[in-house]
mmCIF file of C-alpha atoms and ligand atoms in Angstrom:
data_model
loop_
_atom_site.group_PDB
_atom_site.id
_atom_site.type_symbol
_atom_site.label_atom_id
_atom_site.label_comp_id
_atom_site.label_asym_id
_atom_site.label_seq_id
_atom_site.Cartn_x
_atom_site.Cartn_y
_atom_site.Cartn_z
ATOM 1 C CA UNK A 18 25.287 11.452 -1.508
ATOM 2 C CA UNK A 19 23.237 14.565 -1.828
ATOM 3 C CA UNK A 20 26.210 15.954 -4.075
ATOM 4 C CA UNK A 21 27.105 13.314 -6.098
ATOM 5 C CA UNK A 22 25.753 12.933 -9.559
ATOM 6 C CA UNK A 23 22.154 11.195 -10.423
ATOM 7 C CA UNK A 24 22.169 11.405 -14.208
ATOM 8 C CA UNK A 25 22.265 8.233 -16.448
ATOM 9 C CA UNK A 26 25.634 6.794 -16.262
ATOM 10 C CA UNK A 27 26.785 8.227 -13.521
ATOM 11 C CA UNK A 28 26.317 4.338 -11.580
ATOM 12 C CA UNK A 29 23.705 5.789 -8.918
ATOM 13 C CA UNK A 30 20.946 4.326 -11.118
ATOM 14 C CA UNK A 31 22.655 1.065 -11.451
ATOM 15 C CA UNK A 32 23.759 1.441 -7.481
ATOM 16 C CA UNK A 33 19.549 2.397 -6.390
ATOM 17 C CA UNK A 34 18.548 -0.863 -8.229
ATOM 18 C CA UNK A 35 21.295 -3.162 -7.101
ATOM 19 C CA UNK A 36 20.530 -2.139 -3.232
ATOM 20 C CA UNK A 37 16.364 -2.663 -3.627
ATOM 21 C CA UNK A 38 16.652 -5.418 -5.737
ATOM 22 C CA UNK A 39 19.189 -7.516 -3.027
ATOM 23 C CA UNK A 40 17.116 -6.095 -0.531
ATOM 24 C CA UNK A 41 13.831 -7.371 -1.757
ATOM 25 C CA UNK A 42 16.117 -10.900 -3.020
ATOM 26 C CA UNK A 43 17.015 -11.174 0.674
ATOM 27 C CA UNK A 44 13.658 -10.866 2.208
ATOM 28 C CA UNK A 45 12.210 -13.363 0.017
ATOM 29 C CA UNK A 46 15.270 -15.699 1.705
ATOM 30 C CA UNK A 47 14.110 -14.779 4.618
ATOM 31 C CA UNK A 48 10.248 -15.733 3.492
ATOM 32 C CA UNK A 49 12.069 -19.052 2.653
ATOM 33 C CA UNK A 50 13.126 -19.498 5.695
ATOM 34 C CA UNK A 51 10.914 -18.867 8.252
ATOM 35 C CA UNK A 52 7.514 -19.430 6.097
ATOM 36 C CA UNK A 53 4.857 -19.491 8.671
ATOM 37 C CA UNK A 54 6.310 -16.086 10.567
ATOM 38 C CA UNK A 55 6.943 -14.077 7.662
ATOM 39 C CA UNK A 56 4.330 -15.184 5.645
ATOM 40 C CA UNK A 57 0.913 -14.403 5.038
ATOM 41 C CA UNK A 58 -1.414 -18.069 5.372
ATOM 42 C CA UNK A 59 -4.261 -16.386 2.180
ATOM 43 C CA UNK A 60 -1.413 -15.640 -0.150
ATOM 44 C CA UNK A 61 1.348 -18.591 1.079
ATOM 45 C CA UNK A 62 -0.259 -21.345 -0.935
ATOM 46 C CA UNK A 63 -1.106 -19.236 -4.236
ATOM 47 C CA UNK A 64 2.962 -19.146 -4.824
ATOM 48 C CA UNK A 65 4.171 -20.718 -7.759
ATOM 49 C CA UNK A 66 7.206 -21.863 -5.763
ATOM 50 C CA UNK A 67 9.491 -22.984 -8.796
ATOM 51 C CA UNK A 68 8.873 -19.649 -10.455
ATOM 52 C CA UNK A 69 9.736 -17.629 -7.211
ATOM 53 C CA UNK A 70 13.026 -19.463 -7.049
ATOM 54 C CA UNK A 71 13.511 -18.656 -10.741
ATOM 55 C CA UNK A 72 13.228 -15.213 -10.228
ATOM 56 C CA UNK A 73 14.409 -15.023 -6.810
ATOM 57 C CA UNK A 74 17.623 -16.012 -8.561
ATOM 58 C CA UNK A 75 17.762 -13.659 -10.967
ATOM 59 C CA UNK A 76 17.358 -10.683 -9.184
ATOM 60 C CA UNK A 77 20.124 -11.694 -7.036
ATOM 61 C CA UNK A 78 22.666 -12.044 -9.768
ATOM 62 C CA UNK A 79 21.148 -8.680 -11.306
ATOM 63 C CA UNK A 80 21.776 -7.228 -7.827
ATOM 64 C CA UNK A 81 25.515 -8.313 -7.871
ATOM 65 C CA UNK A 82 25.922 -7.311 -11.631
ATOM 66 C CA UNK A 83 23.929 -3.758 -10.702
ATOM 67 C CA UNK A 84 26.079 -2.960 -7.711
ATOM 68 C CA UNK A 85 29.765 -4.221 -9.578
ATOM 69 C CA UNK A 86 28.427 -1.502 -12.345
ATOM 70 C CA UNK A 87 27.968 0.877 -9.764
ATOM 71 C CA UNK A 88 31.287 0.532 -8.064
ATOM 72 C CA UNK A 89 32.955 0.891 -11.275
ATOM 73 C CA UNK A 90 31.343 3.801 -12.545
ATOM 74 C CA UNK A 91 30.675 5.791 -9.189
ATOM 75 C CA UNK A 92 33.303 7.809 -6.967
ATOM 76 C CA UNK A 93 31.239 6.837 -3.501
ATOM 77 C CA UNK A 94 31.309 3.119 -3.642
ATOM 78 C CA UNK A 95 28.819 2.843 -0.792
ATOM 79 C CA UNK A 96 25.488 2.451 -3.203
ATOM 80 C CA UNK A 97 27.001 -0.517 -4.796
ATOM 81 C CA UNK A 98 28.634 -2.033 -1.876
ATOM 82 C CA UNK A 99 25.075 -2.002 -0.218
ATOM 83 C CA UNK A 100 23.767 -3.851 -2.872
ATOM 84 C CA UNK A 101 26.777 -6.542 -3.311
ATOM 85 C CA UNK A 102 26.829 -6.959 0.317
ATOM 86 C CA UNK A 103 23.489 -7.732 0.719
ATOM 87 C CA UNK A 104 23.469 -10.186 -1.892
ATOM 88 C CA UNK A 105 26.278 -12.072 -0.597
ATOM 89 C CA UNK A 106 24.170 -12.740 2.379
ATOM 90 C CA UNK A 107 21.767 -13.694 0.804
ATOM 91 C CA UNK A 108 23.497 -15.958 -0.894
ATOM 92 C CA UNK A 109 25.104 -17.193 2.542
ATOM 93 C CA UNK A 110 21.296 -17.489 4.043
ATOM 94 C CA UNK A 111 20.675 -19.852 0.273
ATOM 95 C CA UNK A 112 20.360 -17.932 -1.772
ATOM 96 C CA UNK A 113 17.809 -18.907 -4.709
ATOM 97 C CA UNK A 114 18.125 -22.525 -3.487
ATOM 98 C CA UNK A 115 17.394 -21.539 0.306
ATOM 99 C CA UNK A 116 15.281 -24.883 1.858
ATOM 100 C CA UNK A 117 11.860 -24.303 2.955
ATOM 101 C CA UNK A 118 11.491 -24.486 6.045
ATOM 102 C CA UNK A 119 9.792 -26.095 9.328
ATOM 103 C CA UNK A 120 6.094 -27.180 9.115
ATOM 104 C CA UNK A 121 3.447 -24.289 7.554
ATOM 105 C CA UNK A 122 0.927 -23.264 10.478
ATOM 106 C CA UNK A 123 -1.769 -20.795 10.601
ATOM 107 C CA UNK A 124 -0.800 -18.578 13.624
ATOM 108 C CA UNK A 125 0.328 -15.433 13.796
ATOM 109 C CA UNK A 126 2.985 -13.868 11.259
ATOM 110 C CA UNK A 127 4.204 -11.315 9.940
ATOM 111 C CA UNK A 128 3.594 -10.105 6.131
ATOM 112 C CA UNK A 129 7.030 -9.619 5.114
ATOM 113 C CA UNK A 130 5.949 -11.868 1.568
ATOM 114 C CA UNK A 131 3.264 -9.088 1.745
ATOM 115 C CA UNK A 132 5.172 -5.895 2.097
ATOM 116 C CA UNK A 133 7.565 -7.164 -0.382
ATOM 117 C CA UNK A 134 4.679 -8.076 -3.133
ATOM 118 C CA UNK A 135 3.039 -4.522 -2.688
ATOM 119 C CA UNK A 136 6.538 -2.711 -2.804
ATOM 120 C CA UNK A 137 7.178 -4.474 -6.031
ATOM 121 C CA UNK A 138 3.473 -3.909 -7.105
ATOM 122 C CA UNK A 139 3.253 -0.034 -6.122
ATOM 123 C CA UNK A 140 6.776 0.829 -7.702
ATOM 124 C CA UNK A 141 6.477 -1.046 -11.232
ATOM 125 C CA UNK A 142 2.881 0.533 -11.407
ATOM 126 C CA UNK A 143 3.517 4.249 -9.937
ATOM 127 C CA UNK A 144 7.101 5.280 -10.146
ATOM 128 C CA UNK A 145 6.817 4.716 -14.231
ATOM 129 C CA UNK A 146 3.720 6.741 -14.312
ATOM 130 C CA UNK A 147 4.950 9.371 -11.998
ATOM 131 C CA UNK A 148 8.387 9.724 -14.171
ATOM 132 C CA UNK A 149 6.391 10.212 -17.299
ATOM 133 C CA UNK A 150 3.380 12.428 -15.947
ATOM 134 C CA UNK A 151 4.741 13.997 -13.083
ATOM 135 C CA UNK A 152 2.242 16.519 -11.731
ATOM 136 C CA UNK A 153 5.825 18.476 -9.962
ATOM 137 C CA UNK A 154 8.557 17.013 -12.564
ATOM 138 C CA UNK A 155 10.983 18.195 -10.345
ATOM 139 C CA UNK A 156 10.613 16.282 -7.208
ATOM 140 C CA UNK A 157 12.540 12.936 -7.446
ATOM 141 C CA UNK A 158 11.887 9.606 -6.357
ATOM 142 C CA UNK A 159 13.952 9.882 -3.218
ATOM 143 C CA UNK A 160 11.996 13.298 -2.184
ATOM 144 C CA UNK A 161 12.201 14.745 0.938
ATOM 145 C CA UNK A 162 11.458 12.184 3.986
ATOM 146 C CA UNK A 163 10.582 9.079 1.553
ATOM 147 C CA UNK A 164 12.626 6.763 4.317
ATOM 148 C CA UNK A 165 9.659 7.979 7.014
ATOM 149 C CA UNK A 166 6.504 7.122 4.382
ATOM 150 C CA UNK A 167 8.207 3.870 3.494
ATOM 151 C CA UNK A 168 8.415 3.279 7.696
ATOM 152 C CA UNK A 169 4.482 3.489 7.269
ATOM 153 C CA UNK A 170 4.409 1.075 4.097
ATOM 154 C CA UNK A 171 6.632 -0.970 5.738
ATOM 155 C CA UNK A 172 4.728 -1.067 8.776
ATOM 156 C CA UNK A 173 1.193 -1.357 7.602
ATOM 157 C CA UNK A 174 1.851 -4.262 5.448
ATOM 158 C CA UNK A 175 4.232 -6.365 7.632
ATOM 159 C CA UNK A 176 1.921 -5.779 10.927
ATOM 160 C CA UNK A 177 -1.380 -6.911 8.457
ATOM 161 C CA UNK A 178 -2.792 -9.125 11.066
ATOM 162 C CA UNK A 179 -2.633 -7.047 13.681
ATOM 163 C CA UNK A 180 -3.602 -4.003 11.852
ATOM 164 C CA UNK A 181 -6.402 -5.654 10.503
ATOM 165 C CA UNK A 182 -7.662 -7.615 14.010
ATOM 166 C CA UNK A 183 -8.033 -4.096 15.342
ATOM 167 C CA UNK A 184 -10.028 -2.472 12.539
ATOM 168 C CA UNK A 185 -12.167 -5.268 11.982
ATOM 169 C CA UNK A 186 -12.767 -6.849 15.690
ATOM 170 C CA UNK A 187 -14.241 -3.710 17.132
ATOM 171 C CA UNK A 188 -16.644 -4.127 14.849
ATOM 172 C CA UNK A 189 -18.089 -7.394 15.193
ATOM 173 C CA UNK A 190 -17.830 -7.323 18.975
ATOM 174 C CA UNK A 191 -19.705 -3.674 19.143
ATOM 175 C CA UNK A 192 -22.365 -4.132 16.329
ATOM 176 C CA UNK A 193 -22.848 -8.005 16.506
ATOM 177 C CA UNK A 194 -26.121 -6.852 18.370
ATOM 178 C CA UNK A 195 -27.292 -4.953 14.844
ATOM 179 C CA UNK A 196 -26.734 -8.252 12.074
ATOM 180 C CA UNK A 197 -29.425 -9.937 10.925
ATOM 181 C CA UNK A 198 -29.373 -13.244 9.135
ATOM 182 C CA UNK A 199 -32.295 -12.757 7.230
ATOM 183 C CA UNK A 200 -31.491 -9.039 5.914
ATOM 184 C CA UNK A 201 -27.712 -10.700 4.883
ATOM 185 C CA UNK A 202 -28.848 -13.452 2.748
ATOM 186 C CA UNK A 203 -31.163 -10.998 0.723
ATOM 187 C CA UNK A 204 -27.726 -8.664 0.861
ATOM 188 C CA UNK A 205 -25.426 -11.307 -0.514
ATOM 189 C CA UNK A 206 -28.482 -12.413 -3.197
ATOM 190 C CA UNK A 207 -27.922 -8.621 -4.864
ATOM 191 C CA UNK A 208 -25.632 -8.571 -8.327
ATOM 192 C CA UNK A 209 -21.535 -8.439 -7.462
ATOM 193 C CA UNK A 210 -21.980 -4.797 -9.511
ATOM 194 C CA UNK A 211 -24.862 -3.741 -6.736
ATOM 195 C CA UNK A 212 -23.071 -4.937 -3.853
ATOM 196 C CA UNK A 213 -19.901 -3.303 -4.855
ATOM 197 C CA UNK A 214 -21.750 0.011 -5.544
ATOM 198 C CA UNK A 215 -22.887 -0.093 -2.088
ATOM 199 C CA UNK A 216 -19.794 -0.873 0.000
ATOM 200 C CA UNK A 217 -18.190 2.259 -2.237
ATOM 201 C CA UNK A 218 -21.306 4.331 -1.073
ATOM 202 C CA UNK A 219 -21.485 3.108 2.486
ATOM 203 C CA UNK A 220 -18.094 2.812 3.650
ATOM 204 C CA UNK A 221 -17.257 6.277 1.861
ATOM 205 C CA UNK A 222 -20.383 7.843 3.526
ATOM 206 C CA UNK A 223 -19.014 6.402 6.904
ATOM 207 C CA UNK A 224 -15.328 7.508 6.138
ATOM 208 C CA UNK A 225 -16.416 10.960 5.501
ATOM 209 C CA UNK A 226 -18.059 11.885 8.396
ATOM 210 C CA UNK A 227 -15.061 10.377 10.259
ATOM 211 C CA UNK A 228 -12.562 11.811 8.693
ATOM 212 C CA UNK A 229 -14.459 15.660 8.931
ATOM 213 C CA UNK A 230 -14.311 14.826 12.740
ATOM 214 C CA UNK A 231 -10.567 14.052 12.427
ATOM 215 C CA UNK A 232 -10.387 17.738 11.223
ATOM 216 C CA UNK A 233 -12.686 19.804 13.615
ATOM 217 C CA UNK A 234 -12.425 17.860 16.764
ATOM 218 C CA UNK A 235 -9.079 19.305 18.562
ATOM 219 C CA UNK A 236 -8.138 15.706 19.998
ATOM 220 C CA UNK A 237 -8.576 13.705 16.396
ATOM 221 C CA UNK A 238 -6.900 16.250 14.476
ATOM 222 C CA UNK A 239 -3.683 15.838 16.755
ATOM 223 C CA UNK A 240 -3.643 12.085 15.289
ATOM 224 C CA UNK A 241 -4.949 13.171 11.736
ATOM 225 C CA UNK A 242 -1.960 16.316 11.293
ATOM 226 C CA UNK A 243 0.251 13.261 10.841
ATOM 227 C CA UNK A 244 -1.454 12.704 7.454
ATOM 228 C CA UNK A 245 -1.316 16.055 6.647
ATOM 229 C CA UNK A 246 2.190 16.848 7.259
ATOM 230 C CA UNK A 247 3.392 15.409 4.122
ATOM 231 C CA UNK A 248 4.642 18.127 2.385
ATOM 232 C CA UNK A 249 5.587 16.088 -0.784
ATOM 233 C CA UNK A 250 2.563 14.259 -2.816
ATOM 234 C CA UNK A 251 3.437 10.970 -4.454
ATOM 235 C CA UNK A 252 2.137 7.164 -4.400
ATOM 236 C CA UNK A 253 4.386 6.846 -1.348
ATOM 237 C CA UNK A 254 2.646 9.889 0.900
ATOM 238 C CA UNK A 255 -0.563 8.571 1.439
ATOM 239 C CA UNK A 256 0.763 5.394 3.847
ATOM 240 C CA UNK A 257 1.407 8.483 6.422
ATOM 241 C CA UNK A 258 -1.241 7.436 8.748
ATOM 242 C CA UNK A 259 -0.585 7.274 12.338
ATOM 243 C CA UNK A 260 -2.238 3.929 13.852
ATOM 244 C CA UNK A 261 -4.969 5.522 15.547
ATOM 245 C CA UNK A 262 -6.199 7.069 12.273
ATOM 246 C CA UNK A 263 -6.210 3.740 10.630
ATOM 247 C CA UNK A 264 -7.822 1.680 13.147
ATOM 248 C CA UNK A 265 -10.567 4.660 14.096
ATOM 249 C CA UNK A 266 -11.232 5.190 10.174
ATOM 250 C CA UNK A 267 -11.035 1.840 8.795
ATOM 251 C CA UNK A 268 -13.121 0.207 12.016
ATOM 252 C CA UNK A 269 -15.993 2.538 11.856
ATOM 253 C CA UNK A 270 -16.162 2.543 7.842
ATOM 254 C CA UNK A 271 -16.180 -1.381 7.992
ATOM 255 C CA UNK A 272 -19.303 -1.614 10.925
ATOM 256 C CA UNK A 273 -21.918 -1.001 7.994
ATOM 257 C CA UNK A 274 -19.960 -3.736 5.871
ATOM 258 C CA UNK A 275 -20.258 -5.962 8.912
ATOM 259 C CA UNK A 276 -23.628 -5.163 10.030
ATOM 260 C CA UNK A 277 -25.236 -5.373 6.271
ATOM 261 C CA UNK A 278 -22.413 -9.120 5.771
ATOM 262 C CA UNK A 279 -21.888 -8.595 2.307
ATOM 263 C CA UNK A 280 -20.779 -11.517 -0.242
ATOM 264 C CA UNK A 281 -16.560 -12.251 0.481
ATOM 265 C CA UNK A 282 -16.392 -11.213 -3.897
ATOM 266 C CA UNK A 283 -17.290 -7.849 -3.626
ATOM 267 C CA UNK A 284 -15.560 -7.177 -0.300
ATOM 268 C CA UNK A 285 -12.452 -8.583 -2.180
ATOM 269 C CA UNK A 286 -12.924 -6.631 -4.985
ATOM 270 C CA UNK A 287 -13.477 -3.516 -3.066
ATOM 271 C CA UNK A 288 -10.034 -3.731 -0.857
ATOM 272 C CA UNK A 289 -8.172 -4.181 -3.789
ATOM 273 C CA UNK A 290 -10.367 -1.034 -5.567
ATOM 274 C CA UNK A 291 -9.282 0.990 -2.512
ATOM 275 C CA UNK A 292 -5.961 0.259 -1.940
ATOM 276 C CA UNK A 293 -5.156 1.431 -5.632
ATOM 277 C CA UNK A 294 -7.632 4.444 -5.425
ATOM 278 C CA UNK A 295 -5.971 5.802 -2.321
ATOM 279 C CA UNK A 296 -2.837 5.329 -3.421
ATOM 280 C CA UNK A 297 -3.658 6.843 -6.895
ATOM 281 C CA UNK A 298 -5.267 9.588 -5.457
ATOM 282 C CA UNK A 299 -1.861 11.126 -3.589
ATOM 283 C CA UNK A 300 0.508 10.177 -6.445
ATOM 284 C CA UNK A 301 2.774 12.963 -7.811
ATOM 285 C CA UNK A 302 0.322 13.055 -11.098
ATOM 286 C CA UNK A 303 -0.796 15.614 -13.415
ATOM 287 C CA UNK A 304 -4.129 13.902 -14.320
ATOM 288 C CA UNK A 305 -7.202 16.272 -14.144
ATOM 289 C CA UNK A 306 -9.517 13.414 -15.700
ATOM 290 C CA UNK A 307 -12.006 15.711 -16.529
ATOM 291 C CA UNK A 308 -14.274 13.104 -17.261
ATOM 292 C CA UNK A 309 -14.622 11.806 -13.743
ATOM 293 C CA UNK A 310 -14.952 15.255 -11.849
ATOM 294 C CA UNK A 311 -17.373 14.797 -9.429
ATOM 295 C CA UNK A 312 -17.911 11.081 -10.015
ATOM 296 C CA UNK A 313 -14.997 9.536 -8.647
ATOM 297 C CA UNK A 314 -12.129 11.096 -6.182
ATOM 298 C CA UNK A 315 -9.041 11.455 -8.583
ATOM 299 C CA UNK A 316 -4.927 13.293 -7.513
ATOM 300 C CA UNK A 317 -5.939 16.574 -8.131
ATOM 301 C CA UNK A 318 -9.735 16.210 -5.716
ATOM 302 C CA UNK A 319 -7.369 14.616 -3.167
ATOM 303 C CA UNK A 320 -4.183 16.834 -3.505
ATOM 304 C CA UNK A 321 -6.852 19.199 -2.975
ATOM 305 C CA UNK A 322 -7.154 18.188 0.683
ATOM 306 C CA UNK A 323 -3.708 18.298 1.285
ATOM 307 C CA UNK A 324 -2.776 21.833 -0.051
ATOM 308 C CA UNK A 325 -1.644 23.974 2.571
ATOM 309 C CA UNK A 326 -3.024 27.145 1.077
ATOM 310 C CA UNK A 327 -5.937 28.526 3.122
ATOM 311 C CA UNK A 328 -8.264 27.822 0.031
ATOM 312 C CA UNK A 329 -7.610 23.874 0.943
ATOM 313 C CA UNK A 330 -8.428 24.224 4.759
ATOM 314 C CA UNK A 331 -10.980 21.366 5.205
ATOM 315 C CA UNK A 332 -11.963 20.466 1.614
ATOM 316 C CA UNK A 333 -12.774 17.338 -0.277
ATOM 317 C CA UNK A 334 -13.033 15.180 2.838
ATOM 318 C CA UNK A 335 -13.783 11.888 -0.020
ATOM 319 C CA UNK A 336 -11.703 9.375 -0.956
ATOM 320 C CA UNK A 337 -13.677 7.717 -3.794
ATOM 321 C CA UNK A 338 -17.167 10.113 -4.170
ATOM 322 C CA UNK A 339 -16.437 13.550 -4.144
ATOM 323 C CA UNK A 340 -20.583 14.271 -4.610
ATOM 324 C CA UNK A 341 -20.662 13.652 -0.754
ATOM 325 C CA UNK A 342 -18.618 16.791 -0.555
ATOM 326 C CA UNK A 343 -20.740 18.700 -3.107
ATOM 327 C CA UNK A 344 -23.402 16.962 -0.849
ATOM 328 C CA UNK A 345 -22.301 18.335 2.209
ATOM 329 C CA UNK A 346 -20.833 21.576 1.213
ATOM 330 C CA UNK A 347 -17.116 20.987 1.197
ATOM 331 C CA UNK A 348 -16.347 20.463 -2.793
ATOM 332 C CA UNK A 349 -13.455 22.504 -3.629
ATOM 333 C CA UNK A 350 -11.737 21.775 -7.229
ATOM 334 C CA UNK A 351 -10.913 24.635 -9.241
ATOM 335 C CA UNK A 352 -10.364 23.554 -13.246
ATOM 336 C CA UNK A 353 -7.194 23.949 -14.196
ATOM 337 C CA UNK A 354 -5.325 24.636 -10.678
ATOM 338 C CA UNK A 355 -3.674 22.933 -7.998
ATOM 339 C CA UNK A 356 -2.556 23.925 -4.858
ATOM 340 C CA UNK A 357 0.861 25.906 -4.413
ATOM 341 C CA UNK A 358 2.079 23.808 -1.623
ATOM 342 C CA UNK A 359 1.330 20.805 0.434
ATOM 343 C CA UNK A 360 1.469 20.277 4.273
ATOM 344 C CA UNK A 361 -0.053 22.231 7.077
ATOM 345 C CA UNK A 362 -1.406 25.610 6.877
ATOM 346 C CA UNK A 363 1.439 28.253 7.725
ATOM 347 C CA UNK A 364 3.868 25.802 6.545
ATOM 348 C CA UNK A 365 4.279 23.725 10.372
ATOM 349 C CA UNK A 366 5.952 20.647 10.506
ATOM 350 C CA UNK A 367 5.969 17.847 12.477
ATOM 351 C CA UNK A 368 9.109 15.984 13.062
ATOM 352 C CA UNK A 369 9.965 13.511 10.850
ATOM 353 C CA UNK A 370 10.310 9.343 11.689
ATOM 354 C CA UNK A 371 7.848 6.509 12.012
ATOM 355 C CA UNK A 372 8.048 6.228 16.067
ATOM 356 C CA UNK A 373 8.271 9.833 16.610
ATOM 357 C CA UNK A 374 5.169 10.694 14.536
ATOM 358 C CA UNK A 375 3.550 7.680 16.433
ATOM 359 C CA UNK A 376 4.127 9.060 19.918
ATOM 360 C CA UNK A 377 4.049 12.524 18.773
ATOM 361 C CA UNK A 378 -0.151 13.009 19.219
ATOM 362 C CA UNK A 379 0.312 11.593 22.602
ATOM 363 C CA UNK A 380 2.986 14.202 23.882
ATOM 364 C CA UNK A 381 1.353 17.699 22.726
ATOM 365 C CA UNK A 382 -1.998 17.805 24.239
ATOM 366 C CA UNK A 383 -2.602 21.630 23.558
ATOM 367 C CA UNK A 384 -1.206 21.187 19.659
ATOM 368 C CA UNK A 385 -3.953 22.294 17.290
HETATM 369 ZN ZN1 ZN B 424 -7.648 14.872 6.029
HETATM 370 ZN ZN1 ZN B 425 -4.494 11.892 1.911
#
């Protein structure tokens, strides 16, 4: 594949969309299917059912048209095959018209409704911007180890429950001993705007101090390098997290949340700020946003942290407020410049692979 043509016309474009597109068409099948495994309970009764159908429909007869176009214009027929194939089963599974089945329960599932709605969300929203702004305009879509960052996507979103059990339980069973009912009410009596405001401060305060540890203590860092071994920055990069990262980070940013029980709309509104943010933060894009320097975290603060020259060696540990690294002594963003490379220092790699990155901190005890 690596030899064959990209350009327009050349049927890879048509063969890429036909393959995600029947992909995507035949996990929302499977949604159909088996609704209360593969579907998340919050989000399950906001669908518009008769519109999913509609459009679950035609993206399966786009996928079939995509992938004929590709077969016809491309010398390896194995792009569009992919894509016809998996529409025709698909189709065999129902297709747009695929029942809904057995009795909805709230139990435990899996978010493939969920990975499939961020996918779509993440790709119409970066991969546009990232084609017409590119911070590196030469490093495509399909860069080097995509199929290992989309492992973590894939990963983080269908395992939500779990993921979030363990970064929220710890939590309330550790700090249940610090709430008070009293101090909440007044908390959840402040303006949305106030409340927000403080969860950014708080949980980025937290998050900071956590994730300097992650860098200077020799054990952390072994999970943390994971992060850091991206050598390619795009929207896709930052998912590289290894588990123990996530739940370590996430859990102890979330015990001031907890302990302080601030109101469900600001919360909302903050996950949703900070799953964007992060993700805008690593994308492949050239905005300096001069305007925000020092007021909010923005790709070039955060590409900042991942550069791999010796400049970038623990800098800009925030992911929205980069005062707490003015702050604390660790604000590094030169106008005008951006790191030369991205990864570890010296270049070192760590294999790539979802399970072998996952096992990998485990197995090297005397890796710094
Ligand atoms: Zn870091
Ligand atoms: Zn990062």
């Amino acid at each position: 594949m690596k030899t064959e043509p990209t350009h327009f016309g050349s049927g890879w474009l048509s063969g890429v969309l036909s393959t995600a597109l029947a992909a995507i068409g035949l996990g929302a099948v499977l949604c159909f299917h088996y609704p209360s495994l593969l579907t998340m309970p919050d989000v399950r009764a906001l669908y518009p059912v008769a519109y999913v159908r509609a459009l679950l429909h035609l993206v399966l007869v786009s996928a079939f048209l995509l992938g004929v176009l590709s077969v016809t214009l491309r010398r390896s027929k194995r792009l569009g095959m992919a894509g016809i194939v998996l529409t025709l089963v698909a189709a065999l599974l129902g297709g747009s018209r695929v029942p809904l089945d057995g009795e909805l329960r709230d139990g435990p599932f899996l978010g493939l409704d969920w990975f499939l709605l961020n996918l779509i969300g993440y790709c119409v929203l970066f991969v546009p911007l990232e084609r017409l702004f590119a911070r590196l305009p030469q490093q495509p879509v399909f860069r080097r180890e995509w199929r290992t960052d989309l492992s973590y996507f894939f990963v983080s979103t269908l395992f939500v429950q779990v993921i979030t059990l363990l970064t929220l339980r710890p939590a309330m069973l550790l700090f249940d001993w610090a709430a008070n009912a009293r101090l909440q009410a007044a908390v959840r009596e402040l303006p949305f705007v106030v409340q927000f405001a403080a969860i950014l401060l708080l949980t980025d305060l937290t998050q900071y101090w956590v994730h300097r540890a992650f860098h200077r203590v020799p054990w952390l860092w072994r999970f943390h390098r994971i992060h850091h071994s991206a050598q390619a920055m795009d929207w896709l990069a930052g998912s590289r997290l290894h588990l123990v990262d996530v739940a370590v980070t996430r859990g102890l940013s979330y015990v001031p949340i907890y302990v302080l029980g601030f109101g469900e709309a600001p919360l909302y509104a903050y996950v949703a700020f900070v799953s964007v943010q992060a993700t805008f933060i690593h994308a492949n894009l050239r905005f300096e946003l001069a305007g925000l320097r020092g007021w909010l975290a923005t790709p070039q603060f955060h590409h900042w942290h991942h550069g791999a020259d010796a400049e970038a060696v623990d800098v800009n540990f925030a992911v929205h407020l980069p005062l707490l690294d003015w702050l604390f002594g660790t604000y590094h963003l030169p106008r005008g410049r951006w790191p030369a490379a991205y990864g570890l220092a010296g270049g070192r790699r760590v294999a790539g692979g979802w399970f072998h990155q996952l096992v990998e901190p485990l197995r090297t005890p005397r890796q710094s």
